Coordinates of C-alpha atoms (C1' of nucleotides) in Angstrom, one line a residue:
Chain A
M899 CA 0.1 0.2 -0.1
L900 CA 1.8 3.5 -1.2
A901 CA 2.1 5.9 1.7
I902 CA -0.4 8.4 -0.1
E903 CA -3.4 5.7 0.1
R904 CA -3.1 5.6 3.3
L905 CA -3.4 8.9 4.1
R906 CA -6.5 9.3 1.9
R907 CA -8.1 6.2 3.3
I908 CA -7.2 8.1 6.8
E909 CA -8.7 10.9 5.7
E910 CA -12.0 8.8 4.3
L911 CA -12.4 7.1 7.9
L912 CA -12.1 10.6 9.4
K913 CA -14.7 12.0 7.3
E914 CA -16.9 9.1 8.0
N915 CA -16.7 8.0 11.7
G916 CA -16.1 11.7 13.0
S917 CA -12.8 10.2 14.7
V918 CA -10.4 7.2 14.5
V919 CA -8.4 5.4 16.6
I920 CA -4.7 5.0 16.1
S921 CA -4.2 1.5 17.9
N922 CA -7.1 0.9 15.4
L923 CA -5.4 2.2 12.4
S924 CA -2.4 0.6 13.2
A925 CA -3.4 -3.0 13.0
T926 CA -5.8 -2.3 9.8
L927 CA -3.3 -0.6 7.9
D928 CA -0.4 -2.9 9.3
V929 CA 2.0 0.2 9.7
S930 CA 3.4 0.9 13.0
E931 CA 1.2 3.8 15.2
E932 CA 4.4 6.1 14.9
T933 CA 3.6 6.1 10.9
I934 CA 0.0 6.7 11.3
R935 CA 0.9 9.8 13.9
R936 CA 2.9 11.0 11.9
D937 CA 0.5 10.7 9.3
L938 CA -2.2 12.4 11.7
E939 CA 0.4 15.2 11.7
K940 CA 0.3 15.7 8.1
I941 CA -3.2 15.6 7.8
G942 CA -3.6 17.8 10.2
K943 CA -1.4 20.5 8.5
T944 CA -4.1 20.6 5.3
M945 CA -7.0 19.9 6.6
K946 CA -8.7 20.7 10.8
I947 CA -8.6 17.9 13.1
K948 CA -7.9 17.6 16.5
R949 CA -5.9 15.5 17.6
V950 CA -5.8 13.9 20.8
R951 CA -4.5 10.6 23.0
G952 CA -5.0 8.2 21.3
G953 CA -6.7 9.2 18.0
A954 CA -8.1 12.0 16.4
F955 CA -11.2 13.2 15.3
L956 CA -12.8 16.6 13.4
P957 CA -14.6 19.6 15.2
A958 CA -17.9 19.8 15.5
T959 CA -18.9 22.2 12.0
T960 CA -21.4 23.9 13.3
D961 CA -23.1 26.9 10.9
N962 CA -20.0 29.3 12.4
E963 CA -17.5 28.6 10.9
V964 CA -15.6 29.3 7.7
P965 CA -16.0 27.8 4.8
I966 CA -13.8 24.8 4.1
K967 CA -13.6 25.4 0.4
I968 CA -11.4 28.3 1.8
R969 CA -9.7 26.5 4.2
E970 CA -8.2 23.9 1.9
T971 CA -5.1 25.4 -0.3
I972 CA -2.7 23.1 -2.3
Y973 CA -0.3 22.1 1.3
L974 CA 3.4 22.2 -0.6
E975 CA 6.5 21.0 1.7
E976 CA 9.4 23.6 0.7
K977 CA 7.0 26.4 1.6
Q978 CA 5.7 24.8 5.3
L979 CA 9.6 24.8 5.5
I980 CA 9.9 29.1 4.8
G981 CA 7.0 28.9 7.2
A982 CA 8.7 27.5 10.2
K983 CA 11.9 29.2 9.5
C984 CA 10.2 32.2 9.5
V985 CA 8.1 31.6 13.3
E986 CA 11.3 30.7 14.5
L987 CA 12.1 34.8 14.3
L988 CA 9.2 35.3 16.3
E989 CA 8.6 35.9 20.5
D990 CA 5.6 35.8 22.6
G991 CA 4.0 39.5 23.5
M992 CA 5.9 40.5 18.9
S993 CA 3.3 42.0 16.2
V994 CA 3.6 40.8 12.8
M995 CA 2.3 41.9 9.3
L996 CA 1.5 39.2 6.8
D997 CA 0.5 39.8 3.2
S998 CA -1.7 37.9 1.3
S999 CA 0.5 35.8 -0.9
T1000 CA 0.6 31.9 -0.5
T1001 CA 3.8 32.0 1.9
A1002 CA 2.2 34.0 4.0
W1003 CA -0.7 32.1 5.2
Y1004 CA 1.8 29.0 5.7
V1005 CA 3.9 31.6 8.1
A1006 CA 0.2 32.5 9.6
K1007 CA -0.2 28.0 9.9
N1008 CA 3.2 27.6 11.6
I1009 CA 2.0 30.9 13.9
E1010 CA -1.0 28.8 15.1
Q1011 CA 0.5 25.9 15.5
S1012 CA 4.0 27.0 18.1
Q1013 CA 1.5 28.2 20.0
K1014 CA 2.9 32.0 20.6
K1015 CA 1.4 34.5 22.3
I1016 CA 0.7 36.8 18.4
T1017 CA -1.1 39.6 16.8
V1018 CA -0.9 39.4 13.3
I1019 CA -1.8 41.8 11.2
T1020 CA -3.2 40.9 7.3
N1021 CA -5.0 41.9 4.1
S1022 CA -5.8 38.1 3.7
L1023 CA -8.9 36.7 4.2
L1024 CA -7.3 33.6 4.7
I1025 CA -5.4 34.2 6.9
A1026 CA -7.7 35.7 9.3
S1027 CA -9.8 32.5 9.1
E1028 CA -7.3 30.6 9.5
F1029 CA -7.1 32.2 13.2
S1030 CA -10.6 32.2 13.4
E1031 CA -10.5 29.8 16.1
S1032 CA -7.2 30.9 17.7
K1033 CA -6.0 31.3 21.4
N1034 CA -2.9 32.6 21.2
V1035 CA -3.0 35.0 18.9
K1036 CA -5.0 37.7 18.3
V1037 CA -5.8 39.4 15.1
I1038 CA -5.9 42.7 13.0
S1039 CA -7.4 42.4 9.7
V1040 CA -7.3 45.4 7.4
G1041 CA -10.6 46.5 5.1
G1042 CA -10.8 47.5 1.9
V1043 CA -12.5 46.0 -1.1
L1044 CA -11.9 42.2 -1.7
R1045 CA -9.8 40.5 -4.4
K1046 CA -11.4 37.0 -5.0
S1047 CA -8.4 35.3 -7.0
T1048 CA -6.4 36.4 -4.0
N1049 CA -9.0 35.9 -1.4
S1050 CA -7.5 39.6 0.1
F1051 CA -8.4 43.4 0.7
V1052 CA -6.9 46.0 -1.4
G1053 CA -7.4 49.3 -2.2
Y1054 CA -7.2 52.5 -0.3
M1055 CA -9.1 51.6 2.3
A1056 CA -6.5 48.4 3.1
T1057 CA -3.3 50.8 2.7
D1058 CA -4.7 53.6 4.8
A1059 CA -5.9 51.3 7.3
L1060 CA -1.9 50.2 7.7
E1061 CA -0.4 53.7 7.8
K1062 CA -2.0 53.2 11.2
L1063 CA -0.9 50.3 12.3
S1064 CA 2.7 48.8 12.9
A1065 CA 4.7 46.0 13.7
D1066 CA 8.1 44.0 14.8
L1067 CA 8.4 42.4 11.2
A1068 CA 6.5 42.2 8.3
F1069 CA 6.7 39.0 6.3
V1070 CA 5.6 40.3 2.6
S1071 CA 6.5 38.4 -0.9
C1072 CA 7.0 39.3 -3.8
T1073 CA 6.1 37.8 -8.0
A1074 CA 10.3 38.7 -8.4
L1075 CA 13.2 40.5 -6.9
T1076 CA 16.0 41.7 -9.3
K1077 CA 19.3 43.5 -8.7
G1078 CA 18.1 46.5 -10.9
F1079 CA 14.7 46.9 -9.9
G1080 CA 14.5 45.4 -6.1
A1081 CA 10.9 43.9 -5.5
T1082 CA 8.2 44.0 -8.0
D1083 CA 4.9 42.7 -8.1
N1084 CA 2.0 42.0 -10.6
H1085 CA -0.8 43.9 -9.1
E1086 CA -0.8 46.9 -8.4
G1087 CA -3.1 47.3 -5.3
E1088 CA -1.3 44.5 -3.8
A1089 CA 2.2 45.8 -4.4
R1090 CA 0.8 49.4 -2.3
I1091 CA -0.3 46.9 0.3
R1092 CA 3.7 45.4 0.7
K1093 CA 4.6 48.4 0.4
T1094 CA 3.4 49.7 3.3
M1095 CA 3.5 46.7 5.3
L1096 CA 7.1 46.6 4.8
N1097 CA 7.2 50.6 5.7
Q1098 CA 5.6 50.1 9.3
S1099 CA 7.6 47.3 10.4
I1100 CA 11.0 47.4 12.1
K1101 CA 12.4 44.2 10.5
K1102 CA 11.3 43.7 7.5
V1103 CA 11.1 40.5 5.4
M1104 CA 10.9 39.3 1.9
I1105 CA 10.0 35.5 1.5
V1106 CA 10.7 34.5 -1.9
D1107 CA 9.8 31.1 -3.4
Y1108 CA 10.9 29.3 -6.0
T1109 CA 9.4 32.6 -8.0
K1110 CA 12.6 33.7 -10.5
F1111 CA 14.7 36.1 -9.4
D1112 CA 15.4 37.4 -12.8
T1113 CA 12.1 38.5 -14.4
P1114 CA 11.1 42.3 -12.7
A1115 CA 7.1 43.1 -12.5
V1116 CA 5.8 46.3 -13.2
N1117 CA 4.8 47.6 -9.5
P1118 CA 7.7 48.2 -7.6
I1119 CA 7.8 47.5 -3.7
C1120 CA 11.1 48.7 -2.6
K1121 CA 14.4 48.3 -3.3
I1122 CA 17.0 45.9 -2.3
R1123 CA 18.8 48.1 0.3
D1124 CA 15.0 48.4 2.0
L1125 CA 15.2 44.8 3.3
D1126 CA 16.7 43.8 6.4
L1127 CA 16.5 40.2 5.6
V1128 CA 15.8 37.9 2.9
V1129 CA 14.7 33.8 3.5
T1130 CA 14.1 31.9 -0.5
D1131 CA 14.4 28.1 -0.1
R1132 CA 16.4 28.4 -3.3
E1133 CA 20.1 28.6 -3.9
V1134 CA 20.7 32.2 -4.5
G1135 CA 23.4 33.1 -7.3
K1136 CA 26.8 34.5 -6.7
E1137 CA 25.4 38.1 -8.0
M1138 CA 22.9 38.6 -6.5
R1139 CA 24.9 37.1 -3.0
M1140 CA 27.3 40.2 -3.6
V1141 CA 24.2 42.7 -4.2
F1142 CA 22.6 41.1 -1.1
E1143 CA 26.1 41.1 0.8
D1144 CA 26.7 45.3 -0.2
Q1145 CA 23.1 46.6 0.1
D1146 CA 23.6 44.8 3.9
V1147 CA 20.8 42.5 3.5
E1148 CA 20.5 38.7 5.6
V1149 CA 19.8 36.1 3.5
L1150 CA 18.3 32.4 5.0
V1151 CA 18.7 30.1 2.3
C1152 CA 15.9 27.0 3.7
K1153 CA 16.5 23.7 2.2
Chain B
M729 CA -12.5 3.8 23.1
L730 CA -10.7 7.2 23.3
A731 CA -10.8 8.7 26.8
I732 CA -12.2 12.1 24.9
E733 CA -15.2 10.0 23.4
R734 CA -16.4 8.6 27.2
L735 CA -16.4 12.5 28.4
R736 CA -18.5 13.2 25.7
R737 CA -20.7 10.4 26.6
I738 CA -21.6 11.2 29.8
E739 CA -22.1 14.4 28.6
E740 CA -24.6 13.8 26.4
L741 CA -26.0 11.5 28.7
L742 CA -26.1 14.1 31.4
K743 CA -28.2 16.7 28.5
E744 CA -30.2 12.9 27.8
N745 CA -31.3 12.1 31.1
G746 CA -30.4 15.4 33.2
S747 CA -28.3 12.7 35.8
V748 CA -25.8 10.0 35.3
V749 CA -25.5 6.8 38.0
I750 CA -21.9 6.1 38.3
S751 CA -21.9 2.5 38.5
N752 CA -24.4 2.3 35.6
L753 CA -21.0 4.5 33.7
S754 CA -18.4 2.3 35.3
A755 CA -20.5 -0.9 33.5
T756 CA -21.3 0.2 30.1
L757 CA -18.3 2.2 29.4
D758 CA -16.2 -0.6 30.9
V759 CA -13.8 1.6 32.8
S760 CA -13.2 1.5 36.6
E761 CA -15.2 3.7 38.7
E762 CA -12.4 5.4 39.8
T763 CA -12.5 6.7 36.0
I764 CA -15.5 7.8 36.1
R765 CA -15.3 9.6 39.2
R766 CA -12.1 11.6 37.0
D767 CA -14.7 12.6 34.2
L768 CA -16.7 13.6 36.1
E769 CA -14.3 15.8 37.5
K770 CA -13.0 17.1 34.2
I771 CA -16.8 17.6 33.0
G772 CA -17.6 19.6 36.1
K773 CA -14.7 22.5 34.9
T774 CA -16.2 22.7 32.2
M775 CA -20.0 22.4 32.1
K776 CA -22.1 23.2 35.5
I777 CA -23.0 20.0 37.2
K778 CA -23.9 19.0 40.7
R779 CA -21.6 16.4 41.7
V780 CA -23.8 13.6 44.6
R781 CA -22.9 10.4 46.1
G782 CA -23.0 7.6 43.9
G783 CA -23.3 9.7 40.5
A784 CA -24.5 13.5 39.6
F785 CA -26.6 15.5 37.3
L786 CA -27.5 18.7 36.1
P787 CA -28.8 21.5 38.0
A788 CA -32.4 23.1 37.1
T789 CA -32.6 23.8 33.5
T790 CA -33.3 27.1 33.5
D791 CA -34.6 27.4 29.6
N792 CA -32.4 29.7 28.7
E793 CA -29.4 27.0 28.5
V794 CA -31.1 25.0 26.2
P795 CA -27.4 25.0 23.1
I796 CA -27.0 27.0 21.1
K797 CA -26.8 24.6 18.4
I798 CA -30.6 23.3 18.6
R799 CA -32.2 26.9 19.0
E800 CA -30.2 27.6 15.8
T801 CA -31.4 24.6 14.0
I802 CA -34.9 25.2 15.2
Y803 CA -35.0 28.7 13.8
L804 CA -32.9 27.9 10.3
E805 CA -36.2 28.0 8.1
E806 CA -37.5 31.2 9.9
K807 CA -34.2 32.9 9.1
Q808 CA -33.9 31.6 5.9
L809 CA -37.7 33.5 4.9
I810 CA -36.3 36.2 7.0
G811 CA -32.8 36.8 4.3
A812 CA -35.0 35.7 1.1
K813 CA -37.6 38.3 2.2
C814 CA -34.5 41.2 2.9
V815 CA -32.9 40.4 -0.2
E816 CA -36.6 41.1 -2.6
L817 CA -35.9 44.8 -1.2
L818 CA -32.2 44.9 -3.1
E819 CA -31.8 45.2 -6.5
D820 CA -28.8 45.3 -9.3
G821 CA -26.4 48.5 -8.6
M822 CA -27.4 48.5 -4.8
S823 CA -25.0 48.9 -2.0
V824 CA -25.6 47.2 1.5
M825 CA -24.6 46.7 5.1
L826 CA -24.3 43.6 6.5
D827 CA -23.8 43.3 10.4
S828 CA -22.0 39.8 11.9
S829 CA -25.4 38.7 12.6
T830 CA -26.6 35.3 11.5
T831 CA -29.5 36.7 9.9
A832 CA -27.5 38.6 8.1
W833 CA -25.3 35.7 7.2
Y834 CA -28.9 33.9 5.9
V835 CA -29.5 37.6 4.1
A836 CA -26.1 37.0 2.8
K837 CA -26.7 33.5 1.6
N838 CA -30.2 35.1 -0.1
I839 CA -28.0 37.8 -2.0
E840 CA -25.6 35.1 -4.0
Q841 CA -28.2 32.3 -5.1
S842 CA -30.5 35.8 -6.1
Q843 CA -27.6 36.5 -8.4
K844 CA -28.2 40.5 -8.3
K845 CA -25.3 43.1 -9.1
I846 CA -25.0 43.9 -5.7
T847 CA -22.2 45.6 -3.3
V848 CA -21.6 44.3 0.9
I849 CA -20.3 46.4 3.4
T850 CA -19.8 44.1 6.1
N851 CA -18.2 43.0 9.1
S852 CA -18.9 39.9 9.3
L853 CA -15.8 37.2 8.4
L854 CA -18.0 34.6 7.6
I855 CA -19.9 36.9 5.1
A856 CA -17.0 38.1 3.7
S857 CA -15.9 34.2 2.9
E858 CA -19.1 33.3 1.4
F859 CA -18.2 35.9 -1.2
S860 CA -15.3 35.0 -2.1
E861 CA -16.0 32.6 -5.0
S862 CA -19.1 35.6 -6.3
K863 CA -19.2 36.7 -9.5
N864 CA -22.3 39.1 -8.8
V865 CA -21.0 40.9 -5.5
K866 CA -18.4 43.1 -4.8
V867 CA -17.1 43.0 -1.2
I868 CA -16.0 45.6 0.8
S869 CA -14.8 44.1 4.1
V870 CA -14.2 46.8 7.4
G871 CA -10.9 45.7 9.0
G872 CA -10.8 45.8 13.0
V873 CA -9.6 43.0 15.6
L874 CA -11.1 39.9 14.6
R875 CA -13.8 38.7 17.8
K876 CA -13.6 35.2 17.6
S877 CA -16.8 34.5 19.2
T878 CA -18.5 35.7 16.2
N879 CA -16.3 35.5 13.4
S880 CA -16.4 39.6 13.0
F881 CA -14.2 42.5 12.8
V882 CA -14.6 45.3 15.8
G883 CA -13.3 48.0 17.2
Y884 CA -12.5 51.7 16.3
M885 CA -10.8 50.5 13.0
A886 CA -14.0 49.0 12.0
T887 CA -16.2 51.9 13.1
D888 CA -13.7 54.7 11.7
A889 CA -13.5 52.3 7.8
L890 CA -18.1 52.3 8.2
E891 CA -18.0 56.0 8.2
K892 CA -16.4 56.6 5.5
L893 CA -18.7 54.5 3.8
S894 CA -22.4 54.7 2.9
A895 CA -25.0 52.5 0.8
D896 CA -28.9 52.3 0.4
L897 CA -29.6 50.0 2.9
A898 CA -28.4 48.4 5.8
F899 CA -29.8 44.9 7.6
V900 CA -28.9 44.9 10.8
S901 CA -29.5 43.0 14.2
C902 CA -29.7 43.8 17.6
T903 CA -30.0 42.0 20.7
A904 CA -33.7 43.2 21.9
L905 CA -35.9 45.8 20.5
T906 CA -38.1 47.4 23.3
K907 CA -40.2 50.8 23.5
G908 CA -38.2 52.4 25.7
F909 CA -34.9 51.7 25.4
G910 CA -35.5 51.1 20.9
A911 CA -33.0 48.4 19.9
T912 CA -29.9 47.0 22.1
D913 CA -26.5 45.0 21.9
N914 CA -25.5 42.8 24.5
H915 CA -21.4 44.1 23.1
E916 CA -20.9 46.9 22.9
G917 CA -18.5 46.9 20.3
E918 CA -20.9 45.5 18.0
A919 CA -23.5 47.7 19.1
R920 CA -21.2 50.5 18.2
I921 CA -21.0 49.0 14.5
R922 CA -24.7 48.7 14.4
K923 CA -25.5 52.0 15.1
T924 CA -23.0 53.0 12.8
M925 CA -24.1 51.4 9.9
L926 CA -27.4 52.5 10.4
N927 CA -26.0 55.4 10.6
Q928 CA -24.5 55.9 7.3
S929 CA -27.4 53.9 4.7
I930 CA -30.5 55.7 3.3
K931 CA -32.4 52.7 4.1
K932 CA -32.3 51.9 7.6
V933 CA -33.5 47.8 8.4
M934 CA -33.9 46.4 12.1
I935 CA -33.9 42.6 11.6
V936 CA -35.5 41.3 14.7
D937 CA -36.0 37.5 14.6
Y938 CA -37.1 34.9 17.4
T939 CA -35.2 37.2 20.1
K940 CA -37.8 38.5 22.6
F941 CA -39.1 41.8 22.5
D942 CA -39.2 42.7 25.6
T943 CA -35.7 42.2 27.8
P944 CA -33.8 45.2 26.9
A945 CA -29.7 44.6 26.9
V946 CA -27.1 47.5 27.6
N947 CA -26.0 48.9 24.9
P948 CA -27.9 51.1 22.6
I949 CA -27.7 50.6 19.0
C950 CA -30.7 53.3 18.3
K951 CA -34.1 54.1 18.6
I952 CA -37.3 53.2 17.0
R953 CA -37.9 56.5 15.6
D954 CA -34.0 55.8 13.7
L955 CA -35.1 52.8 11.9
D956 CA -37.5 53.1 8.7
L957 CA -38.5 49.0 8.6
V958 CA -39.2 46.2 11.0
V959 CA -38.3 42.5 9.3
T960 CA -39.6 39.9 11.5
D961 CA -41.0 36.4 12.0
R962 CA -42.7 36.8 15.1
E963 CA -46.2 37.8 15.2
V964 CA -46.0 41.9 16.9
G965 CA -48.1 42.8 19.6
K966 CA -50.2 45.1 20.1
E967 CA -48.6 47.6 21.7
M968 CA -45.3 47.2 19.7
R969 CA -47.8 48.1 16.7
M970 CA -48.9 51.0 17.9
V971 CA -45.5 52.1 18.9
F972 CA -44.1 51.3 15.1
E973 CA -46.9 53.0 13.4
D974 CA -46.4 56.5 15.8
Q975 CA -42.9 56.8 15.3
D976 CA -43.5 55.8 11.0
V977 CA -41.7 52.9 10.9
E978 CA -42.7 50.2 8.5
V979 CA -43.1 46.7 9.6
L980 CA -42.6 43.5 7.4
V981 CA -43.4 40.3 9.2
C982 CA -42.3 37.2 7.2
K983 CA -44.0 33.5 8.2
Chain C
dT30 C1' -31.0 6.2 68.9
dG31 C1' -26.2 4.5 68.7
dA32 C1' -23.5 0.8 66.4
dA33 C1' -22.3 -2.1 63.0
dA34 C1' -22.5 -3.2 57.7
dT35 C1' -22.2 -1.5 53.4
dT36 C1' -21.3 1.8 49.9
dT37 C1' -19.0 5.1 47.9
dC38 C1' -14.9 8.2 48.0
dT39 C1' -10.5 9.5 48.4
dT40 C1' -5.6 8.5 47.9
dG41 C1' -1.0 7.2 46.5
dC42 C1' 0.9 3.6 44.2
dA43 C1' 2.3 0.6 40.2
dA44 C1' 0.6 -1.1 36.0
dT45 C1' 0.1 0.0 31.4
dC46 C1' -0.8 3.2 27.2
dA47 C1' 0.4 7.1 24.3
dC48 C1' 4.0 9.8 22.6
dA49 C1' 8.6 11.9 21.3
dC50 C1' 12.9 11.2 19.8
dG51 C1' 16.7 9.5 18.0
dA52 C1' 18.9 5.5 15.2
dA53 C1' 18.8 1.7 12.6
dA54 C1' 16.6 -0.2 9.3
dA55 C1' 13.9 -1.2 4.6
dA56 C1' 12.1 0.9 0.8
dC57 C1' 12.4 4.0 -3.2
dC58 C1' 14.3 6.3 -6.7
dG59 C1' 17.0 7.6 -10.1
Chain D
dC610 C1' 24.6 1.5 -6.6
dG611 C1' 24.1 6.2 -4.2
dG612 C1' 21.4 8.9 -1.5
dT613 C1' 17.2 9.7 0.2
dT614 C1' 12.7 9.4 2.3
dT615 C1' 9.7 6.3 4.4
dT616 C1' 9.3 3.2 8.5
dT617 C1' 10.5 0.8 12.5
dC618 C1' 12.4 -0.2 16.8
dG619 C1' 14.1 1.1 21.5
dT620 C1' 14.0 4.2 25.1
dG621 C1' 12.2 7.5 28.4
dT622 C1' 8.8 10.4 29.5
dG623 C1' 4.5 11.9 30.7
dA624 C1' -0.6 10.5 30.8
dT625 C1' -4.3 7.4 32.2
dT626 C1' -5.8 3.6 34.6
dG627 C1' -7.4 0.2 38.1
dC628 C1' -6.2 -1.7 42.2
dA629 C1' -5.9 -0.7 47.5
dA630 C1' -6.6 0.7 51.5
dG631 C1' -8.1 3.8 54.9
dA632 C1' -11.9 8.0 55.6
dA633 C1' -16.4 9.2 55.4
dA634 C1' -21.2 9.0 54.5
dT635 C1' -25.2 5.8 54.4
dT636 C1' -28.0 2.6 55.2
dT637 C1' -29.2 -1.3 58.8
dC638 C1' -30.7 -3.6 62.0
dA639 C1' -31.0 -3.6 67.0

DNA sequence: TGAAATTTCTTGCAATCACACGAAAAACCG
DNA sequence: CGGTTTTTCGTGTGATTGCAAGAAATTTCA
């Protein structure tokens, strides 16, 4: 039996019965209990499950919950890694701005799991929803017009609101990060949000995932020298590395 | 059987029969009486139960302790009806403010189904999510601190944002609507949001569902004369009907 | 009523179970 | 075949549970 099949099977059983028992799964699927535990951990990253001693179950779904379709996004290991790394920078009591990129969403997931006491400021509907039942996280959402393709709030309302807030850190993503143009984005509204988030935060962190470094977009976010830290999952070329060093920007590669 | 399942089962039996006997539970759940005693201790921490020698029982159920979930399912149809009625007031191109009440959420559901071209302004995370893939509805969310029990944005950020917006209609709910105090609410933040929504809208609609008319709450929303329309699902008493007529407030009863 | 008998409760303790973690083994993949 | 991923196994730790014994409450019965 394939590992992925086993995962699907467990999910199925969860949805069917509302709960699963580790010892049972271990016996019926013929793998060790440790494996089942690890499986449940993985499942917990994509869907909302409650892990308890001896098993796991789905939380009772009431009308007052955020629809699942919003919750479920494709889960990528590399981004998860970046998310985990970013959360290491956080400590109890800190405030952090998160944009509407998927990577920021991973950071959010990791914040929730870490149990750290954090204030999250975001323009992402997904991220706000993520914390809708959180005990440790205080959420401040900026308002604005809902942009449906990214489930984020944009427009002058959003940037205005951001300008009245400040945070210890900002985790922001971009479409491209190049030597000449700095960080740039495809969408004007999002670019302005990101720019503002960086401006209003003490430590300015740019998250660059597998996205290419070398094809600039039209809307500028900031110059490279404006950043404090770049977190990425791919090896940084010699030239870029030099640029970062010159401009005094720290680089963190997660692999 | 998982420990947590056992706890749930005991709670269930408690709610069903009003009481439980330790020796019975021990036999049926196949654990020692000590374990049951310990379970009851745990349950006592989350809900109010009276422990007596040999068992436990729920203190006399004052009706208002009926689980919220049951209430919601009971009144589901009525609320749906109210929602449908409210949407009849809307036409293509209109803008509408919706608060974070469950009834407003039903209005939202009906707007989405109606396919009318509407702009929705809301402080409800649920309602914003509801339209996250909508084609016909433009969503403007106010920002603010996420209040988790109701999944809504509250605080000065929220009211400030609302004050800069305006709409054709506002659909707003309240905890109580009384002759003397007008519309009142339990939660201060929500009350201010509702008040502001009404202020910023041309047609001011108050939705009053099963909630009693006659038990005022602490935070004022508005006077009865400030309203244009009251939508409700219960027969309106003679006295209240007179009050509405005097103050020139239209009443719509959905049955 | 008062004392013994019975039941239930509390507490400490030991056995068991679930868990996390790291190391080793196995499976998988290019 | 080498390297990576997945799984298992072993160990230490902490939580849960059942047992036993004594305390407290309740019942029985003279």
